[in-house]
Structure formats: structure tokens, C-alpha cells
Short mmCIF file of C-alpha atoms in Angstrom, two decimals:
data_model
loop_
_atom_site.label_atom_id
_atom_site.label_comp_id
_atom_site.label_asym_id
_atom_site.label_seq_id
_atom_site.Cartn_x
_atom_site.Cartn_y
_atom_site.Cartn_z
CA MET J 1 33.27 -48.73 33.60
CA SER J 2 33.42 -46.39 30.67
CA ARG J 3 30.28 -45.73 28.59
CA SER J 4 30.34 -47.01 25.01
CA ILE J 5 30.08 -44.44 22.25
CA PHE J 6 27.92 -46.83 20.25
CA ARG J 7 24.12 -46.97 20.54
CA SER J 8 21.96 -50.05 20.65
CA PRO J 9 19.94 -50.91 17.53
CA SER J 10 16.70 -50.01 19.30
CA ARG J 11 18.13 -46.65 20.34
CA LEU J 12 19.29 -45.95 16.79
CA SER J 13 15.83 -46.79 15.52
CA ALA J 14 14.26 -44.35 17.95
CA ILE J 15 16.67 -41.60 16.93
CA ALA J 16 16.03 -42.26 13.25
CA THR J 17 12.29 -42.13 13.80
CA LYS J 18 12.58 -38.85 15.67
CA GLY J 19 14.89 -37.46 12.97
CA LEU J 20 12.41 -38.34 10.25
CA ALA J 21 9.66 -36.63 12.21
CA LEU J 22 11.76 -33.49 12.61
CA ALA J 23 12.65 -33.56 8.93
CA ALA J 24 8.99 -33.88 8.02
CA LEU J 25 8.16 -30.93 10.28
CA ALA J 26 10.98 -28.91 8.70
CA GLY J 27 9.51 -29.74 5.32
CA VAL J 28 6.16 -28.35 6.40
CA VAL J 29 7.79 -25.17 7.71
CA PHE J 30 9.76 -24.80 4.48
CA ALA J 31 6.64 -25.32 2.43
CA ILE J 32 4.72 -22.54 4.16
CA HIS J 33 7.63 -20.14 4.56
CA PRO J 34 7.39 -18.50 1.10
CA ALA J 35 3.71 -17.78 1.61
CA ALA J 36 4.29 -16.52 5.14
CA ALA J 37 6.99 -14.20 3.81
CA GLN J 38 4.36 -12.39 1.76
CA ASN J 39 2.27 -11.39 4.79
CA PHE J 40 2.30 -7.80 6.03
CA GLU J 41 2.29 -7.71 9.81
CA ARG J 42 2.33 -3.99 10.58
CA PRO J 43 1.92 -0.60 8.85
CA VAL J 44 4.12 0.03 5.82
CA ARG J 45 6.19 3.21 5.55
CA LEU J 46 6.28 4.69 2.06
CA ILE J 47 9.12 7.22 2.14
CA VAL J 48 9.21 10.08 -0.35
CA PRO J 49 12.65 11.72 -0.09
CA PHE J 50 11.36 15.11 -1.27
CA ALA J 51 9.03 17.78 0.07
CA PRO J 52 5.24 17.42 -0.40
CA GLY J 53 3.71 18.45 -3.72
CA GLY J 54 6.26 17.06 -6.15
CA THR J 55 5.78 14.22 -8.63
CA SER J 56 6.95 11.49 -6.23
CA ASP J 57 4.69 12.78 -3.47
CA ILE J 58 1.67 12.98 -5.79
CA LEU J 59 2.21 9.40 -6.93
CA ALA J 60 2.70 8.14 -3.38
CA ARG J 61 -0.62 9.62 -2.31
CA LEU J 62 -2.36 8.07 -5.32
CA ILE J 63 -0.84 4.61 -4.80
CA GLY J 64 -0.76 4.50 -0.98
CA PRO J 65 -4.49 4.00 -0.25
CA LYS J 66 -4.83 1.28 -2.90
CA LEU J 67 -1.74 -0.55 -1.65
CA SER J 68 -3.12 -0.37 1.88
CA ALA J 69 -6.37 -2.02 0.74
CA ALA J 70 -4.42 -4.71 -1.12
CA ILE J 71 -2.15 -5.75 1.77
CA GLY J 72 -4.52 -5.15 4.67
CA GLN J 73 -2.25 -2.75 6.51
CA PRO J 74 -2.03 1.07 6.67
CA VAL J 75 0.47 2.66 4.28
CA VAL J 76 1.95 5.77 5.88
CA ILE J 77 3.40 8.38 3.52
CA GLU J 78 6.52 9.93 5.05
CA ASN J 79 8.22 12.91 3.40
CA LYS J 80 11.92 12.91 4.24
CA PRO J 81 13.58 15.61 2.10
CA GLY J 82 17.25 16.46 2.06
CA ALA J 83 20.55 15.77 0.32
CA ALA J 84 18.99 15.45 -3.15
CA GLY J 85 16.87 12.51 -2.03
CA ASN J 86 19.72 10.68 -0.31
CA LEU J 87 18.43 11.24 3.22
CA GLY J 88 15.25 9.29 2.56
CA ALA J 89 16.98 6.70 0.39
CA ASP J 90 19.53 6.05 3.15
CA ALA J 91 16.71 5.50 5.66
CA VAL J 92 15.22 2.78 3.45
CA ALA J 93 18.64 1.24 2.77
CA LYS J 94 19.17 0.84 6.53
CA ALA J 95 15.66 -0.37 7.42
CA LEU J 96 14.75 -3.93 8.35
CA PRO J 97 14.82 -6.05 5.19
CA ASP J 98 11.22 -7.22 5.44
CA GLY J 99 9.39 -5.17 2.81
CA HIS J 100 7.67 -2.89 5.32
CA THR J 101 9.72 0.18 4.35
CA LEU J 102 9.42 1.41 0.77
CA LEU J 103 10.99 4.24 -1.20
CA LEU J 104 9.19 6.11 -4.00
CA MET J 105 11.23 8.64 -5.92
CA ASP J 106 12.62 9.85 -9.22
CA VAL J 107 15.13 7.04 -9.57
CA GLY J 108 17.32 9.17 -11.79
CA SER J 109 18.58 10.68 -8.55
CA LEU J 110 19.65 7.21 -7.39
CA ALA J 111 21.53 6.70 -10.65
CA THR J 112 23.45 9.96 -10.31
CA ALA J 113 24.22 9.77 -6.58
CA PRO J 114 27.31 7.47 -6.72
CA SER J 115 29.04 9.84 -9.15
CA LEU J 116 28.14 12.96 -7.21
CA PHE J 117 28.75 12.18 -3.56
CA SER J 118 32.08 10.73 -2.46
CA ASP J 119 30.73 10.29 1.07
CA LEU J 120 27.50 8.53 0.08
CA THR J 121 26.38 6.41 3.02
CA TYR J 122 24.68 3.70 0.96
CA ASP J 123 25.06 2.03 -2.43
CA PRO J 124 21.87 2.36 -4.52
CA ASN J 125 22.69 -0.77 -6.51
CA LYS J 126 23.57 -2.92 -3.48
CA ASP J 127 21.58 -1.61 -0.51
CA LEU J 128 18.23 -1.10 -2.22
CA ALA J 129 16.09 -3.71 -3.95
CA PRO J 130 14.03 -2.56 -6.97
CA VAL J 131 10.36 -3.50 -6.67
CA SER J 132 8.65 -1.84 -9.63
CA MET J 133 9.05 1.08 -11.96
CA VAL J 134 5.95 3.27 -11.71
CA MET J 135 5.88 5.82 -14.50
CA PHE J 136 7.77 7.92 -16.98
CA GLY J 137 6.81 11.57 -17.07
CA PRO J 138 8.09 14.14 -19.54
CA TYR J 139 9.82 17.27 -18.38
CA VAL J 140 8.21 20.64 -18.87
CA LEU J 141 10.39 23.64 -19.71
CA ALA J 142 8.67 26.66 -18.17
CA VAL J 143 9.54 30.21 -17.12
CA HIS J 144 8.33 32.95 -14.82
CA GLU J 145 6.09 35.45 -16.59
CA SER J 146 8.74 38.16 -16.23
CA ILE J 147 11.14 36.31 -18.53
CA PRO J 148 10.77 37.75 -22.05
CA ALA J 149 10.27 34.42 -23.79
CA LYS J 150 7.14 32.76 -25.14
CA THR J 151 8.99 30.04 -27.04
CA ALA J 152 12.03 27.88 -26.39
CA GLN J 153 14.03 29.67 -29.09
CA GLU J 154 13.26 33.05 -27.52
CA LEU J 155 14.52 31.71 -24.19
CA ILE J 156 17.75 30.51 -25.84
CA ALA J 157 18.26 33.91 -27.48
CA TYR J 158 17.69 35.67 -24.15
CA ALA J 159 20.10 33.33 -22.34
CA LYS J 160 22.82 33.94 -24.95
CA ALA J 161 22.36 37.70 -24.70
CA ASN J 162 22.43 37.58 -20.87
CA PRO J 163 25.05 35.04 -19.70
CA ASN J 164 24.42 33.73 -16.16
CA LYS J 165 21.45 36.03 -15.64
CA LEU J 166 18.88 33.23 -15.70
CA ALA J 167 18.50 31.03 -12.61
CA VAL J 168 17.27 27.51 -13.38
CA ALA J 169 15.56 25.81 -10.44
CA ASN J 170 16.05 22.08 -9.92
CA SER J 171 14.99 19.48 -7.37
CA GLY J 172 18.48 19.02 -5.93
CA VAL J 173 22.15 18.83 -6.88
CA GLY J 174 22.60 15.90 -9.20
CA ALA J 175 18.88 15.34 -9.74
CA ALA J 176 18.01 14.24 -13.25
CA ASN J 177 16.50 17.64 -14.08
CA HIS J 178 19.73 19.30 -12.89
CA ILE J 179 21.80 17.05 -15.18
CA THR J 180 19.39 17.81 -18.04
CA ALA J 181 19.82 21.58 -17.56
CA VAL J 182 23.62 21.25 -17.45
CA SER J 183 23.71 19.09 -20.56
CA MET J 184 21.31 21.38 -22.40
CA ALA J 185 23.36 24.50 -21.63
CA LYS J 186 26.51 22.81 -22.92
CA GLU J 187 24.90 21.70 -26.17
CA LEU J 188 23.23 25.06 -26.80
CA GLY J 189 26.27 27.15 -25.87
CA ILE J 190 24.49 29.11 -23.15
CA GLN J 191 25.28 29.90 -19.54
CA TRP J 192 22.77 29.93 -16.73
CA LYS J 193 22.88 29.37 -12.99
CA ASN J 194 21.57 26.10 -11.56
CA VAL J 195 19.82 26.56 -8.22
CA PRO J 196 18.94 23.45 -6.12
CA TYR J 197 15.80 23.16 -3.99
CA LYS J 198 14.40 20.42 -1.77
CA GLY J 199 12.33 18.71 -4.43
CA GLY J 200 10.43 19.55 -7.59
CA ALA J 201 7.53 21.21 -5.77
CA ALA J 202 9.84 23.66 -4.00
CA ALA J 203 11.62 24.36 -7.29
CA SER J 204 8.31 25.04 -9.05
CA ARG J 205 7.17 27.39 -6.29
CA ALA J 206 10.47 29.25 -6.51
CA VAL J 207 9.86 29.98 -10.19
CA VAL J 208 6.20 30.86 -9.57
CA SER J 209 7.34 33.44 -7.01
CA GLY J 210 10.06 34.79 -9.30
CA GLU J 211 12.90 33.72 -7.02
CA SER J 212 14.23 31.71 -9.98
CA GLY J 213 13.34 32.28 -13.62
CA VAL J 214 13.39 28.88 -15.36
CA ILE J 215 12.46 25.33 -14.53
CA ILE J 216 12.82 21.94 -16.22
CA ASN J 217 10.69 19.62 -14.13
CA GLY J 218 8.29 16.68 -14.18
CA SER J 219 4.97 17.34 -15.88
CA THR J 220 2.90 15.99 -12.99
CA ALA J 221 4.17 18.67 -10.63
CA THR J 222 4.63 21.49 -13.16
CA LEU J 223 1.70 21.46 -15.57
CA PRO J 224 -0.86 22.59 -12.95
CA PHE J 225 1.11 25.84 -12.58
CA VAL J 226 1.09 26.26 -16.35
CA ALA J 227 -2.65 25.58 -16.51
CA ASN J 228 -3.26 28.17 -13.78
CA LYS J 229 -1.18 30.78 -15.67
CA GLN J 230 1.38 30.88 -12.86
CA LEU J 231 4.13 29.68 -15.19
CA VAL J 232 4.62 30.04 -18.94
CA GLY J 233 5.09 26.62 -20.54
CA LEU J 234 7.50 26.49 -23.49
CA ALA J 235 8.09 22.83 -24.38
CA VAL J 236 7.95 19.23 -23.17
CA THR J 237 10.26 16.26 -23.57
CA GLY J 238 9.08 13.01 -25.09
CA GLU J 239 7.55 12.12 -28.43
CA GLU J 240 4.11 13.68 -27.96
CA ARG J 241 2.81 17.15 -27.26
CA VAL J 242 1.33 17.59 -23.80
CA ALA J 243 -1.25 20.23 -22.89
CA GLY J 244 -0.68 21.81 -26.29
CA LEU J 245 3.02 22.42 -25.65
CA PRO J 246 5.47 21.56 -28.47
CA THR J 247 8.09 18.89 -27.93
CA PHE J 248 11.76 19.63 -27.37
CA LYS J 249 12.46 18.21 -30.82
CA GLU J 250 9.93 20.53 -32.45
CA SER J 251 11.44 23.43 -30.52
CA GLY J 252 15.02 22.71 -31.59
CA LEU J 253 16.12 21.67 -28.10
CA PRO J 254 18.44 18.79 -27.13
CA GLY J 255 17.53 16.31 -24.40
CA GLY J 256 14.16 15.28 -25.79
CA ASP J 257 14.42 11.83 -24.22
CA ALA J 258 14.92 13.20 -20.70
CA GLY J 259 12.21 12.96 -18.09
CA THR J 260 11.31 11.74 -14.66
CA TRP J 261 11.47 7.99 -14.06
CA GLN J 262 9.55 7.16 -10.89
CA GLY J 263 10.03 3.83 -9.15
CA ILE J 264 9.49 1.97 -5.88
CA LEU J 265 12.29 0.17 -4.04
CA THR J 266 12.73 -1.53 -0.68
CA THR J 267 15.63 -2.63 1.50
CA ALA J 268 18.10 -5.11 0.03
CA GLY J 269 17.78 -8.54 1.62
CA THR J 270 13.99 -8.43 1.67
CA PRO J 271 12.65 -11.95 0.96
CA PRO J 272 12.05 -12.47 -2.77
CA ALA J 273 8.50 -13.64 -2.08
CA MET J 274 7.71 -10.28 -0.46
CA ILE J 275 9.19 -8.36 -3.38
CA THR J 276 7.21 -10.52 -5.80
CA ARG J 277 3.98 -9.77 -3.95
CA LEU J 278 4.69 -6.05 -3.80
CA ASN J 279 5.51 -6.02 -7.52
CA ALA J 280 2.26 -7.81 -8.33
CA GLU J 281 0.09 -5.54 -6.15
CA ILE J 282 1.69 -2.36 -7.48
CA GLY J 283 1.34 -3.61 -11.04
CA LYS J 284 -2.39 -4.17 -10.53
CA ILE J 285 -2.78 -0.74 -8.94
CA LEU J 286 -1.07 0.98 -11.86
CA GLU J 287 -3.46 -0.72 -14.28
CA THR J 288 -6.59 0.59 -12.57
CA PRO J 289 -8.44 3.08 -14.81
CA ASP J 290 -8.37 5.95 -12.31
CA ILE J 291 -4.62 5.74 -11.68
CA LYS J 292 -3.84 5.45 -15.40
CA ALA J 293 -6.12 8.42 -16.09
CA ARG J 294 -4.54 10.59 -13.39
CA ILE J 295 -1.04 9.85 -14.69
CA ALA J 296 -2.10 10.42 -18.31
CA GLU J 297 -3.70 13.76 -17.41
CA GLN J 298 -0.25 15.03 -16.52
CA GLY J 299 1.39 13.62 -19.63
CA GLY J 300 2.83 10.60 -17.84
CA VAL J 301 2.89 6.97 -18.96
CA VAL J 302 2.63 3.94 -16.67
CA ARG J 303 5.90 1.99 -16.70
CA ALA J 304 5.29 -1.01 -14.42
CA GLY J 305 7.68 -3.91 -14.91
CA SER J 306 9.64 -6.66 -13.21
CA PRO J 307 12.21 -6.07 -10.45
CA ALA J 308 14.88 -7.51 -12.78
CA ASP J 309 14.07 -5.01 -15.54
CA PHE J 310 14.14 -2.16 -13.03
CA SER J 311 17.49 -3.34 -11.65
CA ALA J 312 19.00 -3.46 -15.15
CA TRP J 313 17.70 0.06 -15.88
CA LEU J 314 19.25 1.42 -12.68
CA LYS J 315 22.67 -0.09 -13.38
CA ASP J 316 22.68 1.20 -16.96
CA ALA J 317 21.57 4.71 -15.94
CA THR J 318 24.21 4.83 -13.19
CA THR J 319 26.92 4.19 -15.77
CA ARG J 320 25.50 6.45 -18.48
CA TRP J 321 24.69 9.50 -16.34
CA GLY J 322 27.86 9.08 -14.33
CA GLY J 323 29.81 9.82 -17.52
CA ILE J 324 27.87 13.06 -18.05
CA ILE J 325 28.47 14.13 -14.45
CA ARG J 326 32.21 13.52 -14.61
CA GLU J 327 32.54 15.29 -17.95
CA ALA J 328 30.66 18.33 -16.66
CA GLY J 329 32.58 18.32 -13.38
CA ILE J 330 29.43 18.38 -11.25
CA LYS J 331 29.99 17.82 -7.55
CA GLY J 332 27.43 17.13 -4.86
CA SER J 333 27.25 19.46 -1.92
#
């Protein structure tokens, strides 16, 4: 005798009761899932894709201990320099999408990367998830003491009289300070050599040693050398004077709105609840008096904001700076 495919009423009732119980359990799981997604279960890696001592590294070491206290897990700072920041960025792009791997860097480098590197192994706008902008810091134009210039105009005059004699250090091919130097040279009608290093700290040290003669770099990493008389500061970007240095606008220089935009990102696909928690914790950290004071000491301004605002900034900068790169014919190495 073949078995009927129909169930008895009592059997259907039992199945329905069991189904309702499972549905109720699923509802409980769903209800707690968003909260559970915010929990940190192991140490967090905070990758800085540049050598120690630069602006990104300084910020990471200021924020790291406070973030660790906030989430109840160690935050391990990992310097991963190379390929103009792309080596470290790629590592975060390919990490588990759970919010336990973070990237802190000058996000201008992320905006320029797609236009510079035809073999880029990740897409900054698709493989990374913005968490929070951190700060804007003006650039400092400074020179080695051997360069016969005490003002920006004297530097321009020297550059015009000595085409391609000056070497301008930058934090990597396609970095925002590299693009600024290229754009500035074009607008001023001067010629100088652009020399890439593995991060702003290495670039600053190269000018301190005399290996290169000029630097345009973030104030956080550069002003200490000016204060210690190891570099001669000439001007700063932005609207306000910093450490007594005149602004680019006051000095007759283009590019006064340039600077270093530092931000924190994580791996795309990270649960939104985790990103929301990270954004909230980082926002609170950036509002603490000691962090604000340390950033202000170096001429920087806190720029915390929502992930959506950060994402919009990155997409706009990618388009805008990509045009400058293509016009100048800059190619990544």
C-alpha cells in the first residue's frame, strides 16, 4: 500500500505548532543579532600603510589606546608601508568583513590610486567601507637649510633660475602631497623633481638630511622638524597661519586648499551595526580634550563625521583628483 502524501489534521497541528516555535526562536535570534554584531571578540588590527612617524602613524597611536578601552579588546598598530599605501589598503580590503581590521591613512591616496595604478588589486570605493573621517591637517612647505630661500617667493625664484635642480620629497607616487607639488609646479611655471618615499616621515627625514631639498607634507609630521630648526618652514595651506608661518594665499602660492585628509576604513561587507559602533566610538574619542589639543597643536582640525559623508567625499575626490592625474600624465610605479 502506498503512503499518502497528505497529513492528518493532528499531524498538521503539531507541525504548525513546531513551526511557530521555530519562528519565534528565529525572531529572538534576529532581535539580538544587531547587538551581537557590535561585539569585538578578538584584538583589532589598525593598519597604517606607511612607515612609523608620519601623520597617519601619529594619529593611530593617539587613537589606538582609547579605542582599545572603548571596545574591550587590544588594538594593535601595524605599519605596512609600500606601493604608496596600497599594500596596507589591499590587506584591509581582503580581510574578514567583521570590523576587526581597520585602515588609518591619508585617504587622498585612496582617491588617487584608481587613476594611477592600472594593476590595482582592490577598488577603494567598493572593497573598503568608510568608518569615519578623522582630521584635516594643512600642508607645510619647508626646505633644507642649504636651500637659499627664507620665503615661498624666494623658493619660486630659485626654482625658476635652476630648473630641475630642486628635489621635492613626497610620501609616495600619487600621494596627495605629490599631486599638490605637480599641480603647483604647473601653475607657477617651475620645474622640479618629485622624489617618492615610503611615507611622510621618511620624506621629512630625507629633507632633514639634505637628500632632498623641499617638502610639502602634513603639519603633524613636519612642524616638529621646523620647531627644532631641522627644516626651514615657508608657508602652510589652509585659512589660518600655523606656528607663525604665513598661508599659501598670503605667500602667493596656489593650492591653498590642499592638505592631508586622514580617515579610518574597514573591509567592505562588515555588518552595518559594527560600522555604526566604530563610528560612534571614534567620534567620542576625537572629541576628548587631549586628542583635540594634540591635533590642534599641529595645526590640524578634527573632522569626524558619518560613514555616508566620508563615502561621498571619497567618490568626489576620486573623480576630481583623477582629472588632475590624467592631465599631468602621472603614472604609478
